[in-house]
Amino acid sequence: MDSESNTPPPPKSHGRFFDWFDRRVGLRQILHEALDEPIPGGARWAYIFGSGLLFIFISQVITGIFLALYYVPSADHAHVSVAYITKAVAAGSFLRSLHVYGASAMIIILVLHIGQTFLFGSYKGRRELLWLSGCVLLALVLGMAFTGYLLPWDEKSYFATAVGTNILSEVPFVGNSLKEFLRGGTQLGTLTLSRFFALHVFFIPGMIFLFVAIHIFLFRQAGAAGPVSESPVHPRQPSEPFYPRQLLMDLSFTLVLICALGLLAYFDPAPLGPRANPADTLYVPRPEWYYRSFFEWLKFWHGAISVVGILVIPLVLAVLFAGLPFYDRRLERRPWRRPLAVASFGIVFVGLVYLGARSYQDDERDPDVAAQLARQNEETEAYMREPFVPQALGLPTPSASPVVSAALPSHSALYMAPSATSASANALIARGKAIFQSHMCFSCHGQGGVGTAIAPRLIGIGNKFSPAQLEHLFHHPLPQMTAGGMPPVKLSPQDMKALIAYLDSLK
Ligand code: HEC
């Protein structure tokens, strides 16, 4: 035989293209590294959460890029740009809802992932850095949830963030400086929004990419921990490669996530409330559900000792949590042999659930709060029903010339505070039309005021009454209006102006 018989047989061919690629990229080696990771004790459903988190993170990045195409991080335009996404962009509300629900899903799966790691004792045996990188990721995800919440700049997000950033002033000595640093001033405004935007879109995601890489690297370095009966340092149980069974389990979980998020986003789109009004003193702020427990916890601490409850206790818990693999050195992994660890985990978990539930209960029990929260919900629902109104009543007007805005693609013009009178008049009319719709005027006066059998035509009403007379008419309706069942028109002066502008435009 010739010398060729000494060389190893060539690897199984997967087709010419694959082989061509493999010789240049080393694809076989990469796939081997990625897919043949041994799992002691074999594939299990308990291990799916890490991949689930990775999937949600990627989904958040993709939907986030889409939102960033439209979003404008300024106090003047943030809300109208999110309203535009929600109400005018094709599938905009769906993609935004995926992003909103994705954030909640991330927190839920994170809790499951941590719970699994904790109960299986998978942090043991040379996995201290792996655990620490996971703790950093947990903090980063909570930071994403906090910074993203402000971006829509609706009432809910504005007031919740005002409360959230206020907590910083509890920090001794530097608290107020810290708060001003995060807010970019004493108040929440455009600088706060650009700060939160930069954190939410550049800084924290960059850190998450970095720490996901570190986390996965350290995980592969330590190896999968396997079932609780396995030694965390020298696995002895027969192992099974990641591909195909574990990969299939992970992918099935991902599929469940896709379906759940898709159905939720489709059938229950994430709401957007009216634009934040910092002067609204009645607004009752409430954080998103995952911050509810902490929110409730804050209620117990007042006065000089509040720093203990608001900072010291959470910090001590955080250090105990992050330091876990450094002081829990036993290699025992079975939960029933670790009563202290499991009990403390259970107490913290049950405590958090209890506080969260209590927070919702408190709201229901206080009739004033319950009524105000219900009102806020109604306002949000009413706002969601209104058609998209190009902004900008009473906003400071930049000096963009109408020529410039006419040259822009139509939807970017929508974000501009209109400078030409005609543009702001159009906005006023559009707003008036929305009020005409939402107050059901059309149910008697017909769509566009064409008139019906029950109520007269409103087209041309501007010739009959001046705006001042119309306003007087609404404040003092004629007997035949009341008799005909026309409800009293109660509106804010701004809305009244808009409605009259709309009626006046019906020609
Ligand atoms: C339940 C039916 C109903 C609804 C809803 C209703 N209207 Fe009327 N409206 C009437 C009737 C009836 C009259 C009086 C007809 C008459 O003069 O005999 C009237 C009169 C008016 C007039 C005076 C018309 C004229 O020529 O004198 C105006 C303006 C008007 N409505 C505006 C509105 C607006 C704006 C809304 C929504 C905020 C509204 N209406 C909702 C039934 C209704």
PDB file of C-alpha atoms in Angstrom, residues 115-393:
ATOM      1  CA  GLY A 115     -33.735  28.809  41.445  1.00  0.00           C
ATOM      2  CA  GLN A 116     -32.528  25.807  39.462  1.00  0.00           C
ATOM      3  CA  THR A 117     -28.862  26.704  39.967  1.00  0.00           C
ATOM      4  CA  PHE A 118     -29.443  27.233  43.667  1.00  0.00           C
ATOM      5  CA  LEU A 119     -31.508  24.140  44.416  1.00  0.00           C
ATOM      6  CA  PHE A 120     -29.239  21.885  42.330  1.00  0.00           C
ATOM      7  CA  GLY A 121     -26.201  23.380  44.073  1.00  0.00           C
ATOM      8  CA  SER A 122     -24.787  23.984  40.612  1.00  0.00           C
ATOM      9  CA  TYR A 123     -22.726  26.914  41.852  1.00  0.00           C
ATOM     10  CA  LYS A 124     -20.454  24.586  43.794  1.00  0.00           C
ATOM     11  CA  GLY A 125     -16.971  23.404  42.963  1.00  0.00           C
ATOM     12  CA  ARG A 126     -14.799  25.929  41.133  1.00  0.00           C
ATOM     13  CA  ARG A 127     -17.823  27.837  39.894  1.00  0.00           C
ATOM     14  CA  GLU A 128     -17.409  30.994  41.993  1.00  0.00           C
ATOM     15  CA  LEU A 129     -16.634  33.230  39.024  1.00  0.00           C
ATOM     16  CA  LEU A 130     -19.415  31.672  36.989  1.00  0.00           C
ATOM     17  CA  TRP A 131     -21.861  32.509  39.789  1.00  0.00           C
ATOM     18  CA  LEU A 132     -20.458  36.044  40.153  1.00  0.00           C
ATOM     19  CA  SER A 133     -20.785  36.741  36.432  1.00  0.00           C
ATOM     20  CA  GLY A 134     -24.390  35.547  36.735  1.00  0.00           C
ATOM     21  CA  CYS A 135     -24.963  38.001  39.585  1.00  0.00           C
ATOM     22  CA  VAL A 136     -23.608  40.822  37.423  1.00  0.00           C
ATOM     23  CA  LEU A 137     -26.007  39.748  34.659  1.00  0.00           C
ATOM     24  CA  LEU A 138     -28.901  39.789  37.121  1.00  0.00           C
ATOM     25  CA  ALA A 139     -28.027  43.353  38.133  1.00  0.00           C
ATOM     26  CA  LEU A 140     -27.693  44.388  34.486  1.00  0.00           C
ATOM     27  CA  VAL A 141     -31.103  42.941  33.605  1.00  0.00           C
ATOM     28  CA  LEU A 142     -32.718  44.773  36.525  1.00  0.00           C
ATOM     29  CA  GLY A 143     -30.965  47.911  35.266  1.00  0.00           C
ATOM     30  CA  MET A 144     -32.417  47.330  31.791  1.00  0.00           C
ATOM     31  CA  ALA A 145     -35.900  46.996  33.262  1.00  0.00           C
ATOM     32  CA  PHE A 146     -35.495  50.194  35.236  1.00  0.00           C
ATOM     33  CA  THR A 147     -34.019  52.338  32.456  1.00  0.00           C
ATOM     34  CA  GLY A 148     -36.390  51.055  29.785  1.00  0.00           C
ATOM     35  CA  TYR A 149     -39.434  51.828  31.858  1.00  0.00           C
ATOM     36  CA  LEU A 150     -38.995  55.601  31.588  1.00  0.00           C
ATOM     37  CA  LEU A 151     -38.562  55.731  27.826  1.00  0.00           C
ATOM     38  CA  PRO A 152     -42.253  55.928  26.732  1.00  0.00           C
ATOM     39  CA  TRP A 153     -42.583  59.059  28.869  1.00  0.00           C
ATOM     40  CA  ASP A 154     -46.219  58.421  29.710  1.00  0.00           C
ATOM     41  CA  GLU A 155     -47.717  59.206  33.105  1.00  0.00           C
ATOM     42  CA  LYS A 156     -46.988  55.744  34.473  1.00  0.00           C
ATOM     43  CA  SER A 157     -43.349  55.619  33.446  1.00  0.00           C
ATOM     44  CA  TYR A 158     -42.611  59.183  34.453  1.00  0.00           C
ATOM     45  CA  PHE A 159     -43.968  58.968  37.974  1.00  0.00           C
ATOM     46  CA  ALA A 160     -42.639  55.476  38.666  1.00  0.00           C
ATOM     47  CA  THR A 161     -39.151  56.611  37.663  1.00  0.00           C
ATOM     48  CA  ALA A 162     -39.472  59.741  39.775  1.00  0.00           C
ATOM     49  CA  VAL A 163     -40.125  57.485  42.776  1.00  0.00           C
ATOM     50  CA  GLY A 164     -37.410  55.021  41.755  1.00  0.00           C
ATOM     51  CA  THR A 165     -34.713  57.665  41.422  1.00  0.00           C
ATOM     52  CA  ASN A 166     -35.829  59.280  44.685  1.00  0.00           C
ATOM     53  CA  ILE A 167     -34.654  56.158  46.507  1.00  0.00           C
ATOM     54  CA  LEU A 168     -31.085  57.194  45.713  1.00  0.00           C
ATOM     55  CA  SER A 169     -31.387  60.204  47.984  1.00  0.00           C
ATOM     56  CA  GLU A 170     -31.428  57.715  50.875  1.00  0.00           C
ATOM     57  CA  VAL A 171     -27.733  57.055  50.329  1.00  0.00           C
ATOM     58  CA  PRO A 172     -25.912  58.895  53.137  1.00  0.00           C
ATOM     59  CA  PHE A 173     -23.917  62.026  52.263  1.00  0.00           C
ATOM     60  CA  VAL A 174     -23.804  61.643  48.474  1.00  0.00           C
ATOM     61  CA  GLY A 175     -27.434  60.597  47.927  1.00  0.00           C
ATOM     62  CA  ASN A 176     -28.670  63.813  46.397  1.00  0.00           C
ATOM     63  CA  SER A 177     -25.633  64.237  44.168  1.00  0.00           C
ATOM     64  CA  LEU A 178     -26.079  60.652  43.012  1.00  0.00           C
ATOM     65  CA  LYS A 179     -29.716  61.264  42.211  1.00  0.00           C
ATOM     66  CA  GLU A 180     -28.904  64.426  40.274  1.00  0.00           C
ATOM     67  CA  PHE A 181     -26.167  62.590  38.431  1.00  0.00           C
ATOM     68  CA  LEU A 182     -28.582  59.882  37.290  1.00  0.00           C
ATOM     69  CA  ARG A 183     -31.304  62.377  36.426  1.00  0.00           C
ATOM     70  CA  GLY A 184     -29.000  64.865  34.784  1.00  0.00           C
ATOM     71  CA  GLY A 185     -30.500  67.575  36.984  1.00  0.00           C
ATOM     72  CA  THR A 186     -32.855  67.979  39.888  1.00  0.00           C
ATOM     73  CA  GLN A 187     -35.949  67.172  37.831  1.00  0.00           C
ATOM     74  CA  LEU A 188     -36.844  64.462  35.359  1.00  0.00           C
ATOM     75  CA  GLY A 189     -36.454  65.941  31.892  1.00  0.00           C
ATOM     76  CA  THR A 190     -34.826  65.518  28.515  1.00  0.00           C
ATOM     77  CA  LEU A 191     -31.408  65.008  30.109  1.00  0.00           C
ATOM     78  CA  THR A 192     -32.812  62.184  32.231  1.00  0.00           C
ATOM     79  CA  LEU A 193     -34.312  60.646  29.153  1.00  0.00           C
ATOM     80  CA  SER A 194     -31.072  60.787  27.153  1.00  0.00           C
ATOM     81  CA  ARG A 195     -29.175  59.355  30.103  1.00  0.00           C
ATOM     82  CA  PHE A 196     -31.624  56.470  30.477  1.00  0.00           C
ATOM     83  CA  PHE A 197     -31.670  55.976  26.721  1.00  0.00           C
ATOM     84  CA  ALA A 198     -27.867  55.804  26.532  1.00  0.00           C
ATOM     85  CA  LEU A 199     -27.818  53.328  29.419  1.00  0.00           C
ATOM     86  CA  HIS A 200     -30.663  51.246  28.016  1.00  0.00           C
ATOM     87  CA  VAL A 201     -29.473  51.133  24.424  1.00  0.00           C
ATOM     88  CA  PHE A 202     -25.676  51.336  24.562  1.00  0.00           C
ATOM     89  CA  PHE A 203     -24.057  50.860  27.921  1.00  0.00           C
ATOM     90  CA  ILE A 204     -26.041  48.098  29.646  1.00  0.00           C
ATOM     91  CA  PRO A 205     -26.601  45.971  26.517  1.00  0.00           C
ATOM     92  CA  GLY A 206     -22.868  46.206  25.765  1.00  0.00           C
ATOM     93  CA  MET A 207     -22.126  45.019  29.285  1.00  0.00           C
ATOM     94  CA  ILE A 208     -24.688  42.234  28.906  1.00  0.00           C
ATOM     95  CA  PHE A 209     -23.007  41.017  25.700  1.00  0.00           C
ATOM     96  CA  LEU A 210     -19.671  41.033  27.497  1.00  0.00           C
ATOM     97  CA  PHE A 211     -20.942  39.226  30.567  1.00  0.00           C
ATOM     98  CA  VAL A 212     -22.954  36.689  28.584  1.00  0.00           C
ATOM     99  CA  ALA A 213     -19.709  35.822  26.793  1.00  0.00           C
ATOM    100  CA  ILE A 214     -17.844  35.583  30.107  1.00  0.00           C
ATOM    101  CA  HIS A 215     -20.688  33.560  31.656  1.00  0.00           C
ATOM    102  CA  ILE A 216     -20.775  31.055  28.795  1.00  0.00           C
ATOM    103  CA  PHE A 217     -16.981  30.844  28.690  1.00  0.00           C
ATOM    104  CA  LEU A 218     -16.787  30.133  32.421  1.00  0.00           C
ATOM    105  CA  PHE A 219     -19.647  27.663  32.139  1.00  0.00           C
ATOM    106  CA  ARG A 220     -17.828  25.688  29.453  1.00  0.00           C
ATOM    107  CA  GLN A 221     -14.621  25.929  31.428  1.00  0.00           C
ATOM    108  CA  ALA A 222     -16.254  24.406  34.534  1.00  0.00           C
ATOM    109  CA  GLY A 223     -18.449  22.021  32.571  1.00  0.00           C
ATOM    110  CA  ALA A 224     -22.128  21.299  33.106  1.00  0.00           C
ATOM    111  CA  ALA A 225     -22.759  20.398  36.742  1.00  0.00           C
ATOM    112  CA  GLY A 226     -25.287  17.661  36.025  1.00  0.00           C
ATOM    113  CA  PRO A 227     -27.857  16.278  38.462  1.00  0.00           C
ATOM    114  CA  VAL A 228     -27.724  16.864  42.226  1.00  0.00           C
ATOM    115  CA  SER A 229     -26.201  13.435  42.835  1.00  0.00           C
ATOM    116  CA  GLU A 230     -23.195  14.316  40.651  1.00  0.00           C
ATOM    117  CA  SER A 231     -19.875  15.525  42.018  1.00  0.00           C
ATOM    118  CA  PRO A 232     -19.459  19.160  40.999  1.00  0.00           C
ATOM    119  CA  VAL A 233     -15.686  18.763  40.508  1.00  0.00           C
ATOM    120  CA  HIS A 234     -15.088  15.284  39.078  1.00  0.00           C
ATOM    121  CA  PRO A 235     -18.212  14.134  37.252  1.00  0.00           C
ATOM    122  CA  ARG A 236     -18.490  10.362  37.270  1.00  0.00           C
ATOM    123  CA  GLN A 237     -21.888   9.739  35.744  1.00  0.00           C
ATOM    124  CA  PRO A 238     -22.102   8.762  32.094  1.00  0.00           C
ATOM    125  CA  SER A 239     -22.551  11.881  30.032  1.00  0.00           C
ATOM    126  CA  GLU A 240     -24.577  12.715  26.970  1.00  0.00           C
ATOM    127  CA  PRO A 241     -23.593  15.365  24.420  1.00  0.00           C
ATOM    128  CA  PHE A 242     -25.556  18.619  24.272  1.00  0.00           C
ATOM    129  CA  TYR A 243     -26.636  17.760  20.727  1.00  0.00           C
ATOM    130  CA  PRO A 244     -29.226  16.491  19.939  1.00  0.00           C
ATOM    131  CA  ARG A 245     -31.452  15.895  22.976  1.00  0.00           C
ATOM    132  CA  GLN A 246     -30.594  18.881  25.175  1.00  0.00           C
ATOM    133  CA  LEU A 247     -30.553  21.180  22.158  1.00  0.00           C
ATOM    134  CA  LEU A 248     -34.028  19.944  21.201  1.00  0.00           C
ATOM    135  CA  MET A 249     -35.321  20.530  24.720  1.00  0.00           C
ATOM    136  CA  ASP A 250     -33.855  24.046  24.702  1.00  0.00           C
ATOM    137  CA  LEU A 251     -35.379  24.739  21.305  1.00  0.00           C
ATOM    138  CA  SER A 252     -38.792  23.447  22.398  1.00  0.00           C
ATOM    139  CA  PHE A 253     -38.708  25.809  25.345  1.00  0.00           C
ATOM    140  CA  THR A 254     -37.760  28.642  23.004  1.00  0.00           C
ATOM    141  CA  LEU A 255     -40.708  27.711  20.796  1.00  0.00           C
ATOM    142  CA  VAL A 256     -43.046  27.840  23.806  1.00  0.00           C
ATOM    143  CA  LEU A 257     -41.636  31.275  24.648  1.00  0.00           C
ATOM    144  CA  ILE A 258     -42.115  32.532  21.105  1.00  0.00           C
ATOM    145  CA  CYS A 259     -45.736  31.338  21.056  1.00  0.00           C
ATOM    146  CA  ALA A 260     -46.535  32.703  24.515  1.00  0.00           C
ATOM    147  CA  LEU A 261     -45.010  36.117  23.813  1.00  0.00           C
ATOM    148  CA  GLY A 262     -46.572  36.255  20.349  1.00  0.00           C
ATOM    149  CA  LEU A 263     -50.077  35.418  21.595  1.00  0.00           C
ATOM    150  CA  LEU A 264     -49.817  37.850  24.485  1.00  0.00           C
ATOM    151  CA  ALA A 265     -48.494  40.669  22.297  1.00  0.00           C
ATOM    152  CA  TYR A 266     -51.191  40.018  19.711  1.00  0.00           C
ATOM    153  CA  PHE A 267     -54.228  39.682  21.979  1.00  0.00           C
ATOM    154  CA  ASP A 268     -53.245  42.032  24.785  1.00  0.00           C
ATOM    155  CA  PRO A 269     -51.035  44.781  23.350  1.00  0.00           C
ATOM    156  CA  ALA A 270     -48.898  46.660  25.857  1.00  0.00           C
ATOM    157  CA  PRO A 271     -50.662  49.884  26.834  1.00  0.00           C
ATOM    158  CA  LEU A 272     -49.377  53.409  26.463  1.00  0.00           C
ATOM    159  CA  GLY A 273     -50.870  56.075  28.710  1.00  0.00           C
ATOM    160  CA  PRO A 274     -51.273  59.784  28.093  1.00  0.00           C
ATOM    161  CA  ARG A 275     -48.123  61.853  27.906  1.00  0.00           C
ATOM    162  CA  ALA A 276     -46.455  62.553  31.269  1.00  0.00           C
ATOM    163  CA  ASN A 277     -47.736  65.668  32.922  1.00  0.00           C
ATOM    164  CA  PRO A 278     -45.319  66.577  35.725  1.00  0.00           C
ATOM    165  CA  ALA A 279     -47.907  68.990  37.155  1.00  0.00           C
ATOM    166  CA  ASP A 280     -50.389  66.160  37.753  1.00  0.00           C
ATOM    167  CA  THR A 281     -50.376  66.034  41.546  1.00  0.00           C
ATOM    168  CA  LEU A 282     -53.072  63.375  41.836  1.00  0.00           C
ATOM    169  CA  TYR A 283     -51.195  60.684  39.958  1.00  0.00           C
ATOM    170  CA  VAL A 284     -50.525  57.563  42.025  1.00  0.00           C
ATOM    171  CA  PRO A 285     -47.288  55.972  40.784  1.00  0.00           C
ATOM    172  CA  ARG A 286     -46.895  52.208  40.784  1.00  0.00           C
ATOM    173  CA  PRO A 287     -43.832  50.294  39.554  1.00  0.00           C
ATOM    174  CA  GLU A 288     -43.909  47.268  37.276  1.00  0.00           C
ATOM    175  CA  TRP A 289     -44.773  43.977  39.022  1.00  0.00           C
ATOM    176  CA  TYR A 290     -41.164  42.844  39.482  1.00  0.00           C
ATOM    177  CA  TYR A 291     -40.350  45.933  41.541  1.00  0.00           C
ATOM    178  CA  ARG A 292     -43.553  45.690  43.577  1.00  0.00           C
ATOM    179  CA  SER A 293     -42.013  43.713  46.472  1.00  0.00           C
ATOM    180  CA  PHE A 294     -39.280  46.261  46.955  1.00  0.00           C
ATOM    181  CA  PHE A 295     -41.841  49.055  46.650  1.00  0.00           C
ATOM    182  CA  GLU A 296     -43.904  47.479  49.430  1.00  0.00           C
ATOM    183  CA  TRP A 297     -40.796  46.953  51.543  1.00  0.00           C
ATOM    184  CA  LEU A 298     -40.066  50.701  51.365  1.00  0.00           C
ATOM    185  CA  LYS A 299     -43.361  51.429  53.109  1.00  0.00           C
ATOM    186  CA  PHE A 300     -42.072  49.925  56.356  1.00  0.00           C
ATOM    187  CA  TRP A 301     -39.173  52.337  56.701  1.00  0.00           C
ATOM    188  CA  HIS A 302     -39.486  55.922  57.788  1.00  0.00           C
ATOM    189  CA  GLY A 303     -37.365  58.586  59.372  1.00  0.00           C
ATOM    190  CA  ALA A 304     -33.777  58.244  60.474  1.00  0.00           C
ATOM    191  CA  ILE A 305     -33.759  54.452  60.399  1.00  0.00           C
ATOM    192  CA  SER A 306     -35.062  54.235  56.833  1.00  0.00           C
ATOM    193  CA  VAL A 307     -31.521  53.946  55.495  1.00  0.00           C
ATOM    194  CA  VAL A 308     -31.284  50.568  57.240  1.00  0.00           C
ATOM    195  CA  GLY A 309     -34.279  49.133  55.450  1.00  0.00           C
ATOM    196  CA  ILE A 310     -33.810  50.816  52.113  1.00  0.00           C
ATOM    197  CA  LEU A 311     -30.065  50.377  51.697  1.00  0.00           C
ATOM    198  CA  VAL A 312     -28.333  48.337  54.386  1.00  0.00           C
ATOM    199  CA  ILE A 313     -30.591  45.276  54.441  1.00  0.00           C
ATOM    200  CA  PRO A 314     -30.851  44.931  50.628  1.00  0.00           C
ATOM    201  CA  LEU A 315     -27.079  45.434  50.328  1.00  0.00           C
ATOM    202  CA  VAL A 316     -26.335  42.793  52.951  1.00  0.00           C
ATOM    203  CA  LEU A 317     -28.691  40.374  51.197  1.00  0.00           C
ATOM    204  CA  ALA A 318     -27.059  41.143  47.839  1.00  0.00           C
ATOM    205  CA  VAL A 319     -23.553  40.520  49.242  1.00  0.00           C
ATOM    206  CA  LEU A 320     -24.688  37.281  50.917  1.00  0.00           C
ATOM    207  CA  PHE A 321     -26.250  36.190  47.642  1.00  0.00           C
ATOM    208  CA  ALA A 322     -23.260  37.068  45.450  1.00  0.00           C
ATOM    209  CA  GLY A 323     -20.770  35.597  47.926  1.00  0.00           C
ATOM    210  CA  LEU A 324     -22.638  32.297  48.257  1.00  0.00           C
ATOM    211  CA  PRO A 325     -20.069  29.991  46.587  1.00  0.00           C
ATOM    212  CA  PHE A 326     -17.280  31.574  48.626  1.00  0.00           C
ATOM    213  CA  TYR A 327     -18.678  30.635  52.033  1.00  0.00           C
ATOM    214  CA  ASP A 328     -20.831  27.624  51.106  1.00  0.00           C
ATOM    215  CA  ARG A 329     -17.824  25.416  50.369  1.00  0.00           C
ATOM    216  CA  ARG A 330     -19.280  21.968  50.994  1.00  0.00           C
ATOM    217  CA  LEU A 331     -19.524  19.889  47.847  1.00  0.00           C
ATOM    218  CA  GLU A 332     -22.868  18.409  48.942  1.00  0.00           C
ATOM    219  CA  ARG A 333     -25.455  19.332  46.294  1.00  0.00           C
ATOM    220  CA  ARG A 334     -28.614  17.435  47.286  1.00  0.00           C
ATOM    221  CA  PRO A 335     -31.161  20.026  48.537  1.00  0.00           C
ATOM    222  CA  TRP A 336     -32.424  17.767  51.341  1.00  0.00           C
ATOM    223  CA  ARG A 337     -28.893  17.675  52.748  1.00  0.00           C
ATOM    224  CA  ARG A 338     -28.613  21.496  52.683  1.00  0.00           C
ATOM    225  CA  PRO A 339     -31.512  22.584  54.924  1.00  0.00           C
ATOM    226  CA  LEU A 340     -29.977  25.932  55.876  1.00  0.00           C
ATOM    227  CA  ALA A 341     -29.265  27.035  52.306  1.00  0.00           C
ATOM    228  CA  VAL A 342     -32.623  25.877  50.973  1.00  0.00           C
ATOM    229  CA  ALA A 343     -34.516  27.394  53.909  1.00  0.00           C
ATOM    230  CA  SER A 344     -32.875  30.812  53.506  1.00  0.00           C
ATOM    231  CA  PHE A 345     -33.567  30.773  49.789  1.00  0.00           C
ATOM    232  CA  GLY A 346     -37.166  29.776  50.499  1.00  0.00           C
ATOM    233  CA  ILE A 347     -37.628  32.523  53.090  1.00  0.00           C
ATOM    234  CA  VAL A 348     -36.336  35.247  50.767  1.00  0.00           C
ATOM    235  CA  PHE A 349     -38.433  33.959  47.879  1.00  0.00           C
ATOM    236  CA  VAL A 350     -41.643  33.606  49.911  1.00  0.00           C
ATOM    237  CA  GLY A 351     -40.938  37.007  51.480  1.00  0.00           C
ATOM    238  CA  LEU A 352     -40.701  38.651  48.073  1.00  0.00           C
ATOM    239  CA  VAL A 353     -43.912  37.011  46.854  1.00  0.00           C
ATOM    240  CA  TYR A 354     -45.679  37.982  50.086  1.00  0.00           C
ATOM    241  CA  LEU A 355     -44.574  41.626  49.837  1.00  0.00           C
ATOM    242  CA  GLY A 356     -45.609  41.806  46.186  1.00  0.00           C
ATOM    243  CA  ALA A 357     -49.054  40.353  46.890  1.00  0.00           C
ATOM    244  CA  ARG A 358     -49.470  42.669  49.860  1.00  0.00           C
ATOM    245  CA  SER A 359     -48.690  45.683  47.700  1.00  0.00           C
ATOM    246  CA  TYR A 360     -51.552  44.839  45.334  1.00  0.00           C
ATOM    247  CA  GLN A 361     -53.839  44.109  48.281  1.00  0.00           C
ATOM    248  CA  ASP A 362     -53.058  47.444  49.936  1.00  0.00           C
ATOM    249  CA  ASP A 363     -54.095  49.206  46.750  1.00  0.00           C
ATOM    250  CA  GLU A 364     -57.393  47.373  46.638  1.00  0.00           C
ATOM    251  CA  ARG A 365     -58.182  48.038  50.283  1.00  0.00           C
ATOM    252  CA  ASP A 366     -57.699  51.804  50.158  1.00  0.00           C
ATOM    253  CA  PRO A 367     -60.802  53.120  48.380  1.00  0.00           C
ATOM    254  CA  ASP A 368     -59.176  56.432  47.370  1.00  0.00           C
ATOM    255  CA  VAL A 369     -56.133  54.762  45.893  1.00  0.00           C
ATOM    256  CA  ALA A 370     -58.244  52.098  44.205  1.00  0.00           C
ATOM    257  CA  ALA A 371     -60.469  54.757  42.635  1.00  0.00           C
ATOM    258  CA  GLN A 372     -57.516  56.808  41.435  1.00  0.00           C
ATOM    259  CA  LEU A 373     -55.768  53.722  40.011  1.00  0.00           C
ATOM    260  CA  ALA A 374     -58.979  52.757  38.223  1.00  0.00           C
ATOM    261  CA  ARG A 375     -59.211  56.283  36.816  1.00  0.00           C
ATOM    262  CA  GLN A 376     -55.611  56.064  35.619  1.00  0.00           C
ATOM    263  CA  ASN A 377     -56.366  52.774  33.901  1.00  0.00           C
ATOM    264  CA  GLU A 378     -59.400  54.270  32.218  1.00  0.00           C
ATOM    265  CA  GLU A 379     -57.350  57.224  31.023  1.00  0.00           C
ATOM    266  CA  THR A 380     -54.804  54.841  29.561  1.00  0.00           C
ATOM    267  CA  GLU A 381     -57.508  52.801  27.834  1.00  0.00           C
ATOM    268  CA  ALA A 382     -59.167  55.932  26.493  1.00  0.00           C
ATOM    269  CA  TYR A 383     -55.819  57.173  25.237  1.00  0.00           C
ATOM    270  CA  MET A 384     -55.182  53.846  23.516  1.00  0.00           C
ATOM    271  CA  ARG A 385     -58.519  54.141  21.687  1.00  0.00           C
ATOM    272  CA  GLU A 386     -57.798  57.619  20.365  1.00  0.00           C
ATOM    273  CA  PRO A 387     -56.363  57.689  16.870  1.00  0.00           C
ATOM    274  CA  PHE A 388     -52.795  58.888  16.458  1.00  0.00           C
ATOM    275  CA  VAL A 389     -52.590  62.647  16.726  1.00  0.00           C
ATOM    276  CA  PRO A 390     -49.495  64.333  15.397  1.00  0.00           C
ATOM    277  CA  GLN A 391     -48.200  66.166  18.338  1.00  0.00           C
ATOM    278  CA  ALA A 392     -47.714  69.204  19.714  1.00  0.00           C
ATOM    279  CA  LEU A 393     -50.149  71.304  21.457  1.00  0.00           C
TER     280      LEU A 393
END
